[in-house]
Short mmCIF file of C-alpha atoms in Angstrom, two decimals:
data_model
loop_
_atom_site.label_atom_id
_atom_site.label_comp_id
_atom_site.label_asym_id
_atom_site.label_seq_id
_atom_site.Cartn_x
_atom_site.Cartn_y
_atom_site.Cartn_z
CA MET A 384 14.79 -13.29 -42.31
CA LYS A 385 17.06 -10.23 -42.28
CA VAL A 386 18.45 -8.68 -45.24
CA ALA A 387 21.54 -6.57 -45.93
CA VAL A 388 21.24 -3.76 -48.49
CA ALA A 389 23.09 -4.87 -51.41
CA LEU A 390 25.08 -2.73 -53.89
CA LEU A 391 23.21 -2.59 -57.19
CA GLY A 392 25.72 -3.70 -59.60
CA MET A 393 26.85 -6.80 -61.65
CA LEU A 394 30.35 -7.16 -60.50
CA SER A 395 31.21 -10.08 -58.36
CA CYS A 396 33.87 -7.78 -56.70
CA ALA A 397 31.18 -5.30 -55.46
CA ALA A 398 30.84 -4.78 -51.82
CA ALA A 399 27.66 -5.35 -49.86
CA PHE A 400 26.45 -2.52 -47.75
CA PRO A 401 25.65 -3.20 -44.23
CA TRP A 402 22.48 -1.52 -42.61
CA PRO A 403 22.46 1.23 -41.27
CA TYR A 404 25.33 2.53 -43.18
CA PRO A 405 28.65 2.73 -41.03
CA ALA A 406 30.11 5.86 -39.91
CA GLN A 407 33.28 4.90 -41.94
CA PHE A 408 33.17 1.99 -44.56
CA ASP A 409 36.55 1.36 -46.56
CA HIS A 410 36.51 -1.45 -48.85
CA SER A 411 38.34 -2.98 -51.93
CA ASN A 412 37.73 -5.26 -54.81
CA CYS A 413 38.42 -8.80 -53.81
CA THR A 414 35.81 -11.53 -53.06
CA ILE A 415 36.75 -14.29 -50.56
CA LYS A 416 34.78 -17.65 -49.57
CA ALA A 417 33.23 -17.79 -46.27
CA ASP A 418 31.69 -21.19 -46.19
CA SER A 419 31.40 -21.65 -42.25
CA PRO A 420 33.05 -19.04 -40.40
CA THR A 421 33.73 -19.50 -36.82
CA ILE A 422 33.27 -16.84 -34.21
CA VAL A 423 35.63 -16.70 -31.29
CA ALA A 424 35.65 -14.35 -28.32
CA LYS A 425 39.34 -13.40 -27.15
CA ASN A 426 39.74 -13.08 -23.22
CA SER A 427 35.98 -12.30 -22.51
CA GLY A 428 33.98 -13.46 -19.51
CA SER A 429 30.76 -11.84 -20.63
CA ALA A 430 27.87 -14.35 -20.77
CA LEU A 431 26.03 -11.57 -23.07
CA LEU A 432 28.88 -11.84 -25.47
CA ASP A 433 28.85 -15.61 -25.33
CA SER A 434 25.04 -15.55 -26.05
CA ALA A 435 25.46 -13.10 -28.95
CA ILE A 436 28.15 -15.18 -30.66
CA SER A 437 25.89 -18.27 -30.28
CA ARG A 438 23.03 -16.51 -31.59
CA TYR A 439 25.00 -15.05 -34.64
CA THR A 440 26.67 -18.28 -35.27
CA ALA A 441 23.17 -19.95 -35.66
CA ILE A 442 21.89 -17.08 -37.97
CA ILE A 443 24.85 -17.27 -40.16
CA ALA A 444 24.46 -21.00 -40.37
CA LYS A 445 20.87 -20.78 -41.35
CA GLU A 446 20.71 -17.86 -43.75
CA ARG A 447 21.74 -18.21 -47.43
CA PHE A 448 20.96 -14.50 -48.67
CA TRP A 449 21.41 -14.24 -52.36
CA PRO A 450 20.97 -10.41 -53.25
CA PRO A 451 18.16 -10.05 -55.84
CA ALA A 452 20.51 -7.71 -57.89
CA ASP A 453 22.88 -10.70 -58.42
CA TYR A 454 20.48 -13.47 -59.28
CA LYS A 455 21.93 -13.82 -62.92
CA LEU A 456 25.64 -13.94 -61.62
CA LYS A 457 27.46 -17.17 -61.55
CA LYS A 458 29.61 -18.45 -58.69
CA PRO A 459 32.25 -15.66 -58.38
CA GLU A 460 36.13 -16.17 -58.57
CA THR A 461 37.64 -15.79 -55.10
CA THR A 462 41.04 -14.75 -53.84
CA GLY A 463 41.20 -16.25 -50.64
CA THR A 464 39.14 -17.83 -47.64
CA LEU A 465 37.66 -16.26 -44.56
CA GLY A 466 39.09 -17.84 -41.43
CA LYS A 467 37.80 -17.12 -37.95
CA LEU A 468 36.21 -13.86 -36.58
CA LEU A 469 38.22 -12.94 -33.48
CA VAL A 470 36.03 -10.73 -31.16
CA GLU A 471 37.72 -8.51 -28.75
CA VAL A 472 35.93 -6.60 -26.19
CA ALA A 473 37.90 -3.97 -23.84
CA THR A 474 35.67 -4.42 -20.86
CA ASP A 475 33.41 -7.00 -19.32
CA SER A 476 30.81 -4.31 -18.02
CA GLU A 477 27.33 -5.09 -19.06
CA ASP A 478 25.77 -1.83 -18.00
CA LEU A 479 23.00 -0.70 -20.63
CA ASN A 480 21.83 2.88 -20.73
CA MET A 481 21.78 6.06 -22.82
CA GLU A 482 25.54 6.52 -22.16
CA THR A 483 26.55 2.88 -23.33
CA ASP A 484 29.39 2.86 -25.95
CA GLU A 485 28.11 0.98 -29.03
CA SER A 486 31.10 1.71 -31.34
CA TYR A 487 33.07 -1.05 -32.80
CA THR A 488 35.65 -1.62 -35.47
CA LEU A 489 35.56 -4.48 -38.07
CA ASP A 490 38.46 -5.62 -40.42
CA ILE A 491 37.92 -8.51 -42.97
CA PRO A 492 41.02 -9.12 -45.04
CA ALA A 493 41.35 -10.62 -48.36
CA GLY A 494 42.02 -14.02 -46.65
CA GLY A 495 42.53 -15.27 -43.10
CA ASP A 496 40.99 -14.16 -39.85
CA ALA A 497 38.80 -11.32 -39.42
CA THR A 498 38.83 -8.97 -36.19
CA LEU A 499 35.94 -7.22 -34.34
CA LYS A 500 37.00 -4.90 -31.76
CA ALA A 501 34.62 -2.96 -29.26
CA ASN A 502 34.75 -1.14 -25.88
CA THR A 503 31.75 -2.93 -24.67
CA VAL A 504 29.69 -6.08 -25.44
CA TYR A 505 26.89 -4.09 -26.94
CA GLY A 506 29.35 -2.64 -29.42
CA ALA A 507 30.31 -6.08 -30.19
CA MET A 508 26.75 -7.01 -30.79
CA ARG A 509 26.43 -4.09 -33.29
CA GLY A 510 29.58 -5.47 -35.05
CA LEU A 511 28.27 -8.92 -35.42
CA GLU A 512 25.27 -7.68 -36.87
CA THR A 513 27.35 -5.93 -39.41
CA PHE A 514 29.59 -9.09 -39.99
CA SER A 515 26.43 -11.23 -40.55
CA GLN A 516 25.07 -8.73 -43.21
CA LEU A 517 28.28 -8.86 -45.17
CA LEU A 518 27.85 -12.37 -45.96
CA ALA A 519 26.23 -13.12 -49.22
CA THR A 520 25.51 -16.52 -51.49
CA ILE A 521 26.00 -16.19 -54.95
CA ASP A 522 25.04 -19.26 -57.00
CA GLY A 523 25.54 -21.58 -53.99
CA GLN A 524 28.87 -20.03 -52.87
CA ARG A 525 28.76 -18.00 -49.69
CA VAL A 526 31.27 -15.11 -49.84
CA VAL A 527 32.38 -11.65 -48.50
CA ARG A 528 32.75 -9.10 -51.08
CA GLY A 529 34.76 -5.94 -51.20
CA THR A 530 37.88 -7.23 -49.08
CA PRO A 531 39.91 -6.07 -47.59
CA LEU A 532 37.48 -3.95 -45.90
CA HIS A 533 37.70 -1.74 -42.74
CA ILE A 534 34.59 -0.49 -40.88
CA GLU A 535 34.58 2.07 -37.94
CA ASP A 536 31.14 2.59 -36.72
CA ARG A 537 29.18 4.26 -34.07
CA PRO A 538 25.64 5.37 -33.51
CA ALA A 539 24.65 8.96 -34.49
CA LEU A 540 21.86 8.78 -31.86
CA ALA A 541 22.12 7.35 -28.35
CA HIS A 542 18.29 6.62 -28.39
CA ARG A 543 17.02 4.64 -31.37
CA GLY A 544 13.72 3.34 -30.50
CA ILE A 545 10.19 1.84 -31.30
CA SER A 546 7.14 2.50 -29.26
CA LEU A 547 4.85 -0.48 -29.01
CA ASP A 548 1.40 -0.20 -27.57
CA THR A 549 0.11 -3.36 -25.86
CA ALA A 550 -2.84 -1.71 -24.26
CA ARG A 551 -4.99 -0.90 -27.15
CA ASN A 552 -3.87 -4.02 -29.11
CA TYR A 553 -2.60 -6.75 -27.06
CA TYR A 554 0.68 -8.63 -28.37
CA PRO A 555 1.80 -11.92 -27.03
CA VAL A 556 5.30 -12.30 -25.61
CA SER A 557 6.46 -14.19 -28.88
CA ASP A 558 5.52 -11.06 -30.83
CA LEU A 559 7.31 -8.70 -28.56
CA LYS A 560 10.51 -10.95 -28.97
CA ARG A 561 9.95 -10.95 -32.63
CA THR A 562 9.90 -7.17 -32.72
CA LEU A 563 13.15 -6.97 -30.58
CA ASP A 564 14.81 -9.40 -32.99
CA ALA A 565 14.01 -7.00 -35.89
CA MET A 566 15.14 -4.18 -33.93
CA SER A 567 18.47 -5.80 -33.41
CA TYR A 568 18.91 -6.47 -37.16
CA ASN A 569 18.57 -2.70 -37.63
CA LYS A 570 20.70 -1.68 -34.55
CA MET A 571 17.96 -0.14 -32.59
CA ASN A 572 18.44 0.04 -28.91
CA VAL A 573 15.10 1.14 -27.13
CA LEU A 574 11.70 -0.62 -26.82
CA HIS A 575 9.26 1.97 -25.42
CA TRP A 576 6.67 -0.38 -24.10
CA HIS A 577 3.29 1.63 -23.79
CA VAL A 578 2.10 -1.07 -21.29
CA VAL A 579 -1.33 0.18 -20.16
CA ASP A 580 -3.95 2.81 -21.53
CA ALA A 581 -7.56 3.39 -21.09
CA GLN A 582 -8.61 0.35 -23.01
CA SER A 583 -6.70 -2.40 -20.99
CA TRP A 584 -4.44 -3.02 -18.19
CA PRO A 585 -2.72 -6.34 -19.17
CA ILE A 586 0.32 -6.34 -16.84
CA GLU A 587 0.40 -8.04 -13.40
CA SER A 588 0.51 -5.92 -10.28
CA LYS A 589 1.36 -7.18 -6.94
CA THR A 590 0.37 -4.04 -5.38
CA TYR A 591 -3.09 -3.87 -6.91
CA PRO A 592 -3.77 -7.33 -8.40
CA GLU A 593 -7.39 -6.51 -9.39
CA LEU A 594 -5.87 -3.84 -12.01
CA GLN A 595 -5.07 -6.91 -14.12
CA THR A 596 -7.97 -9.01 -13.06
CA ASN A 597 -10.46 -6.24 -14.15
CA GLY A 598 -8.29 -4.59 -16.74
CA ALA A 599 -6.97 -7.43 -19.15
CA TYR A 600 -8.91 -8.18 -22.34
CA SER A 601 -8.94 -11.82 -21.26
CA VAL A 602 -7.02 -14.34 -19.01
CA ASP A 603 -4.96 -15.02 -22.21
CA MET A 604 -3.95 -11.52 -22.79
CA ARG A 605 -1.84 -10.85 -19.74
CA TYR A 606 1.78 -10.22 -18.86
CA SER A 607 3.28 -11.84 -15.70
CA TYR A 608 6.06 -10.53 -13.83
CA LYS A 609 7.80 -13.48 -15.31
CA ASP A 610 6.98 -12.54 -18.65
CA VAL A 611 8.35 -8.86 -18.25
CA SER A 612 11.62 -10.07 -16.79
CA ASP A 613 11.99 -12.59 -19.64
CA ILE A 614 11.40 -9.63 -22.27
CA ILE A 615 13.82 -7.39 -20.39
CA GLN A 616 16.42 -10.17 -20.57
CA TYR A 617 15.78 -10.91 -24.23
CA GLY A 618 16.12 -7.34 -24.93
CA ARG A 619 19.33 -7.13 -23.11
CA GLU A 620 20.81 -9.97 -24.87
CA ARG A 621 20.41 -7.85 -28.10
CA GLY A 622 21.57 -4.75 -26.55
CA ILE A 623 17.88 -3.22 -26.33
CA ARG A 624 16.55 -1.29 -23.20
CA ILE A 625 13.03 -1.64 -22.24
CA ILE A 626 11.69 1.63 -21.09
CA PRO A 627 8.03 1.22 -19.65
CA GLU A 628 5.20 3.80 -19.83
CA PHE A 629 2.49 4.06 -17.34
CA ASP A 630 0.53 7.09 -18.55
CA ILE A 631 -1.03 8.99 -15.79
CA PRO A 632 -3.01 11.10 -15.04
CA GLY A 633 -4.93 10.75 -18.35
CA HIS A 634 -5.71 7.77 -20.45
CA THR A 635 -6.79 5.90 -17.14
CA PHE A 636 -10.32 4.78 -17.60
CA ILE A 637 -9.28 1.16 -17.04
CA VAL A 638 -8.22 2.22 -13.61
CA GLY A 639 -11.69 3.14 -12.89
CA GLN A 640 -12.88 -0.33 -13.37
CA THR A 641 -11.20 -1.15 -10.07
CA PHE A 642 -11.12 2.20 -8.26
CA PRO A 643 -13.88 4.41 -9.64
CA LYS A 644 -13.53 6.72 -6.47
CA ILE A 645 -10.14 8.14 -7.51
CA MET A 646 -11.42 8.97 -11.07
CA SER A 647 -12.81 12.03 -12.74
CA CYS A 648 -15.27 12.00 -15.88
CA LEU A 649 -15.52 8.23 -15.90
CA ASP A 650 -16.83 6.79 -19.39
CA LYS A 651 -18.94 10.09 -20.18
CA GLN A 652 -21.44 9.14 -22.52
CA PRO A 653 -22.55 10.71 -24.94
CA GLY A 654 -20.20 13.51 -25.91
CA TRP A 655 -17.14 11.86 -24.68
CA ASP A 656 -15.12 14.12 -26.80
CA LYS A 657 -15.76 16.96 -24.33
CA TYR A 658 -13.76 14.92 -21.78
CA ALA A 659 -11.12 12.99 -23.53
CA ALA A 660 -8.94 12.86 -26.62
CA GLU A 661 -10.48 9.46 -27.35
CA PRO A 662 -13.10 7.13 -25.70
CA PRO A 663 -13.50 5.85 -22.95
CA SER A 664 -12.89 8.91 -21.03
CA GLY A 665 -11.66 8.90 -17.46
CA GLN A 666 -8.56 10.56 -15.46
CA LEU A 667 -7.25 10.20 -12.01
CA ASN A 668 -8.84 12.78 -9.78
CA ILE A 669 -5.96 15.20 -9.19
CA ALA A 670 -7.93 16.71 -6.22
CA LYS A 671 -7.95 13.45 -4.37
CA PRO A 672 -4.76 12.51 -2.30
CA GLU A 673 -5.69 8.82 -2.76
CA ALA A 674 -5.26 9.39 -6.55
CA SER A 675 -1.76 10.58 -6.11
CA GLU A 676 -1.06 8.00 -3.57
CA PHE A 677 -2.23 5.29 -6.15
CA ALA A 678 0.03 6.77 -8.75
CA ILE A 679 3.15 6.96 -6.46
CA GLU A 680 2.45 3.21 -5.55
CA LEU A 681 2.63 2.29 -9.19
CA VAL A 682 5.74 4.18 -9.82
CA ASN A 683 7.27 2.40 -6.54
CA GLU A 684 6.21 -1.04 -7.80
CA TYR A 685 7.04 -0.94 -11.54
CA SER A 686 10.23 0.96 -11.14
CA LYS A 687 11.57 -2.18 -9.38
CA LEU A 688 10.32 -4.67 -12.00
CA PHE A 689 11.52 -2.72 -14.92
CA THR A 690 15.33 -2.43 -14.46
CA ASP A 691 16.25 0.43 -16.98
CA ASP A 692 17.10 3.82 -15.32
CA VAL A 693 14.40 5.67 -17.47
CA PHE A 694 10.74 5.56 -16.38
CA HIS A 695 7.93 7.07 -18.63
CA LEU A 696 5.17 8.81 -16.98
CA GLY A 697 3.13 9.70 -19.87
CA GLY A 698 1.33 12.90 -18.88
CA ASP A 699 -0.25 13.52 -22.29
CA GLU A 700 -3.71 14.56 -23.82
CA VAL A 701 -5.00 15.55 -20.18
CA ASN A 702 -8.59 16.98 -20.67
CA ARG A 703 -9.08 20.29 -18.38
CA ASN A 704 -12.81 20.19 -18.78
CA CYS A 705 -12.87 16.91 -17.19
CA TRP A 706 -11.60 18.33 -13.84
CA ALA A 707 -13.20 21.60 -14.24
CA GLU A 708 -16.57 19.87 -14.08
CA ASP A 709 -15.55 17.46 -11.34
CA PRO A 710 -17.31 18.08 -8.07
CA ASP A 711 -14.31 17.09 -5.84
CA VAL A 712 -12.04 19.34 -8.03
CA LYS A 713 -14.44 22.18 -7.96
CA GLU A 714 -14.70 22.02 -4.08
CA TYR A 715 -11.02 21.95 -3.53
CA ILE A 716 -10.44 24.91 -5.82
CA SER A 717 -13.31 26.83 -3.85
CA SER A 718 -11.88 26.00 -0.41
CA HIS A 719 -8.07 26.80 -1.36
CA ALA A 720 -7.04 30.29 -2.08
CA ASN A 721 -5.17 30.48 -5.55
CA ALA A 722 -5.71 26.91 -6.46
CA THR A 723 -6.79 26.18 -10.01
CA VAL A 724 -6.83 23.08 -12.16
CA GLU A 725 -3.49 24.05 -13.57
CA THR A 726 -1.88 24.24 -10.02
CA LEU A 727 -3.37 21.04 -9.16
CA LEU A 728 -1.97 19.30 -12.23
CA ALA A 729 1.43 20.79 -11.49
CA ASP A 730 1.23 19.38 -8.05
CA PHE A 731 0.34 16.02 -9.31
CA TYR A 732 3.09 16.10 -11.82
CA THR A 733 5.64 17.05 -8.99
CA GLN A 734 4.73 14.28 -6.73
CA VAL A 735 5.04 11.46 -9.44
CA HIS A 736 8.31 12.93 -10.79
CA ASN A 737 9.41 13.03 -7.20
CA ALA A 738 8.61 9.43 -6.83
CA VAL A 739 10.76 8.56 -9.82
CA ALA A 740 13.79 10.22 -8.51
CA LYS A 741 13.28 8.60 -5.16
CA GLN A 742 13.55 5.43 -6.98
CA GLU A 743 16.83 6.79 -8.57
CA LYS A 744 15.27 6.71 -12.15
CA ILE A 745 15.23 9.35 -14.74
CA GLY A 746 11.61 10.67 -15.61
CA MET A 747 10.36 10.74 -19.18
CA SER A 748 7.23 12.29 -20.15
CA TRP A 749 5.39 13.50 -23.35
CA GLU A 750 5.78 17.15 -24.48
CA GLU A 751 2.62 18.29 -22.99
CA THR A 752 4.15 18.09 -19.44
CA LEU A 753 6.71 20.60 -20.58
CA PHE A 754 4.77 22.90 -22.96
CA HIS A 755 1.01 22.75 -21.80
CA SER A 756 1.17 22.91 -18.10
CA GLU A 757 2.60 25.12 -15.38
CA TYR A 758 4.98 22.34 -14.20
CA ALA A 759 8.74 22.72 -14.88
CA PRO A 760 10.17 19.08 -15.04
CA PRO A 761 13.54 18.39 -13.44
CA LYS A 762 16.29 19.31 -16.24
CA ASP A 763 17.32 15.43 -16.53
CA THR A 764 13.79 14.63 -17.69
CA LEU A 765 13.55 13.02 -21.26
CA ILE A 766 10.81 15.04 -23.24
CA GLN A 767 9.22 13.08 -25.93
CA THR A 768 8.16 15.39 -28.61
CA TRP A 769 5.36 14.23 -30.91
CA ILE A 770 2.93 16.97 -31.80
CA ASP A 771 4.94 19.18 -33.80
CA GLU A 772 8.38 18.84 -35.39
CA GLN A 773 9.04 22.44 -33.99
CA SER A 774 8.68 20.97 -30.61
CA ILE A 775 12.12 19.42 -31.02
CA PRO A 776 14.17 22.72 -31.22
CA LYS A 777 11.83 24.18 -28.53
CA THR A 778 12.48 21.34 -26.23
CA VAL A 779 16.36 21.57 -26.66
CA ALA A 780 16.30 25.29 -26.41
CA LYS A 781 15.09 25.07 -23.06
CA GLY A 782 17.91 22.69 -22.19
CA TYR A 783 15.98 19.28 -22.05
CA ARG A 784 16.81 16.27 -24.02
CA SER A 785 14.38 15.55 -26.81
CA ILE A 786 13.17 11.91 -27.78
CA ALA A 787 12.08 12.92 -31.39
CA SER A 788 8.89 11.21 -32.17
CA PRO A 789 7.11 13.54 -34.50
CA ALA A 790 3.80 12.02 -35.74
CA SER A 791 4.11 13.68 -38.96
CA SER A 792 7.09 11.39 -39.86
CA TYR A 793 7.37 8.58 -37.39
CA TYR A 794 3.84 7.39 -36.47
CA LEU A 795 3.34 3.99 -38.11
CA ASP A 796 -0.44 3.86 -37.36
CA CYS A 797 -1.22 6.58 -39.91
CA GLY A 798 -3.32 6.05 -42.89
CA HIS A 799 -4.87 2.74 -42.09
CA GLY A 800 -8.25 4.08 -41.35
CA ALA A 801 -10.30 5.24 -38.31
CA TRP A 802 -11.04 2.93 -35.29
CA LEU A 803 -14.02 4.61 -34.28
CA SER A 804 -17.08 3.53 -35.92
CA ASN A 805 -18.77 7.03 -36.50
CA PHE A 806 -15.83 8.66 -37.93
CA ASP A 807 -15.37 9.02 -41.87
CA GLY A 808 -12.75 6.33 -42.42
CA ASN A 809 -9.54 8.42 -42.06
CA SER A 810 -6.98 7.94 -39.40
CA TRP A 811 -6.05 10.77 -37.13
CA CYS A 812 -2.87 11.14 -38.81
CA ASP A 813 -3.23 10.53 -42.46
CA PRO A 814 -1.40 9.95 -44.85
CA PHE A 815 0.37 6.63 -44.41
CA LYS A 816 4.14 7.18 -43.55
CA SER A 817 6.41 5.30 -46.21
CA TRP A 818 9.80 4.27 -45.19
CA MET A 819 11.14 6.97 -47.42
CA HIS A 820 9.33 9.73 -45.51
CA VAL A 821 10.45 8.17 -42.27
CA TYR A 822 14.18 8.37 -43.25
CA ASN A 823 13.97 11.68 -44.87
CA PHE A 824 13.07 13.22 -41.56
CA ASN A 825 15.91 15.15 -40.10
CA PRO A 826 15.50 15.53 -36.27
CA TRP A 827 18.29 18.15 -36.26
CA ALA A 828 16.64 20.46 -38.68
CA ASN A 829 16.32 23.79 -37.13
CA VAL A 830 18.91 23.27 -34.52
CA THR A 831 22.11 24.91 -35.22
CA ASP A 832 23.72 25.06 -31.78
CA PRO A 833 26.11 22.08 -31.48
CA GLU A 834 25.28 21.55 -27.93
CA GLN A 835 21.64 21.72 -28.32
CA GLN A 836 22.13 19.11 -31.28
CA LYS A 837 23.66 16.70 -28.69
CA LEU A 838 20.34 16.86 -26.62
CA ILE A 839 18.34 15.24 -29.47
#
């Protein structure tokens, strides 16, 4: 069940506060009945809008939210009755990307029809969410408080996402859809799907079907092409983009279960921590052309399956020692003048980013690609900053866009204990990050240049 944040007060004329708080919210002191509001689209040919209206009509019909602060209130006096909600969208375009306009204007009078206006269907979706949050039930009477009210809203950030890892922990399609529902209730618009990692390869591959056969935890823990398309469409219907991440060249032990000959330092035991950030160890062998060809084929295949214009290549936590001790890497370096592990890694990054560009996609990578290698990513690359909060201003100072994801504020796995049996019980990023800590983080801190602020 979704809940709107209610004003803590005892007056029946108090206004309900939608979440997140709108850019502009003007309200008065009247309360109107809203028994069964009808939502009607005006002059729209958008199937996505029709779907959103049907969905919110069902949500509103089902929910009877009574704000806890108002439990002792009696049925309020009302000054009028809400009629229809008339939805107007300026264009039928259903393009969804980082530049999509999600703004909307919502007016609810002290009686009669309300109006919701947006430039795109996705702005209308955000407005429908706000409208549903403004409805409250007091002592059995559904009402809208604070009318007449006027809201003008737009997102402060173009990318408002959640990252979900389905490799270390498999989640069924129903759980992913439930997550997308929760995101839509909070007006979030990007699911960063960390599909694969060292631990498992749950997603179907038409190019290399053995990856899923050998890499999924079980036959019941897999995603088919149909599942992926279903999730993409489910997100689209809620104004949520699905950005896939295929982390290369590190975090790839599971690839070695199918193609061991293109791997380096595969499952080194004991002493795995000399070769990887976490077990099991294994990285694509950047000295072997076959490894680069494999990575490029992955980009070619999955950039067609995933429809978003952004493709995440990972690139984090690569272990230099893994390659420095690899016989093929050592042989390549000894036989090529000026070759080093760093030049090999930069060449690998160049090849996979070029492959993304050839698919007419925008590359995305973790900050190590920019700060911890000799490679200079294309300027349109999205850099996901996670190691240090200061990485955000450093990234935008170089002219790159930063997807701000600092572990110190945004990582939700912190404080739940270690998952390695020989550790002392603490997680790698203790302590737990409470919702207050998450919302107190300011991604614009230490960025004073207005043009650089736009890159966050």
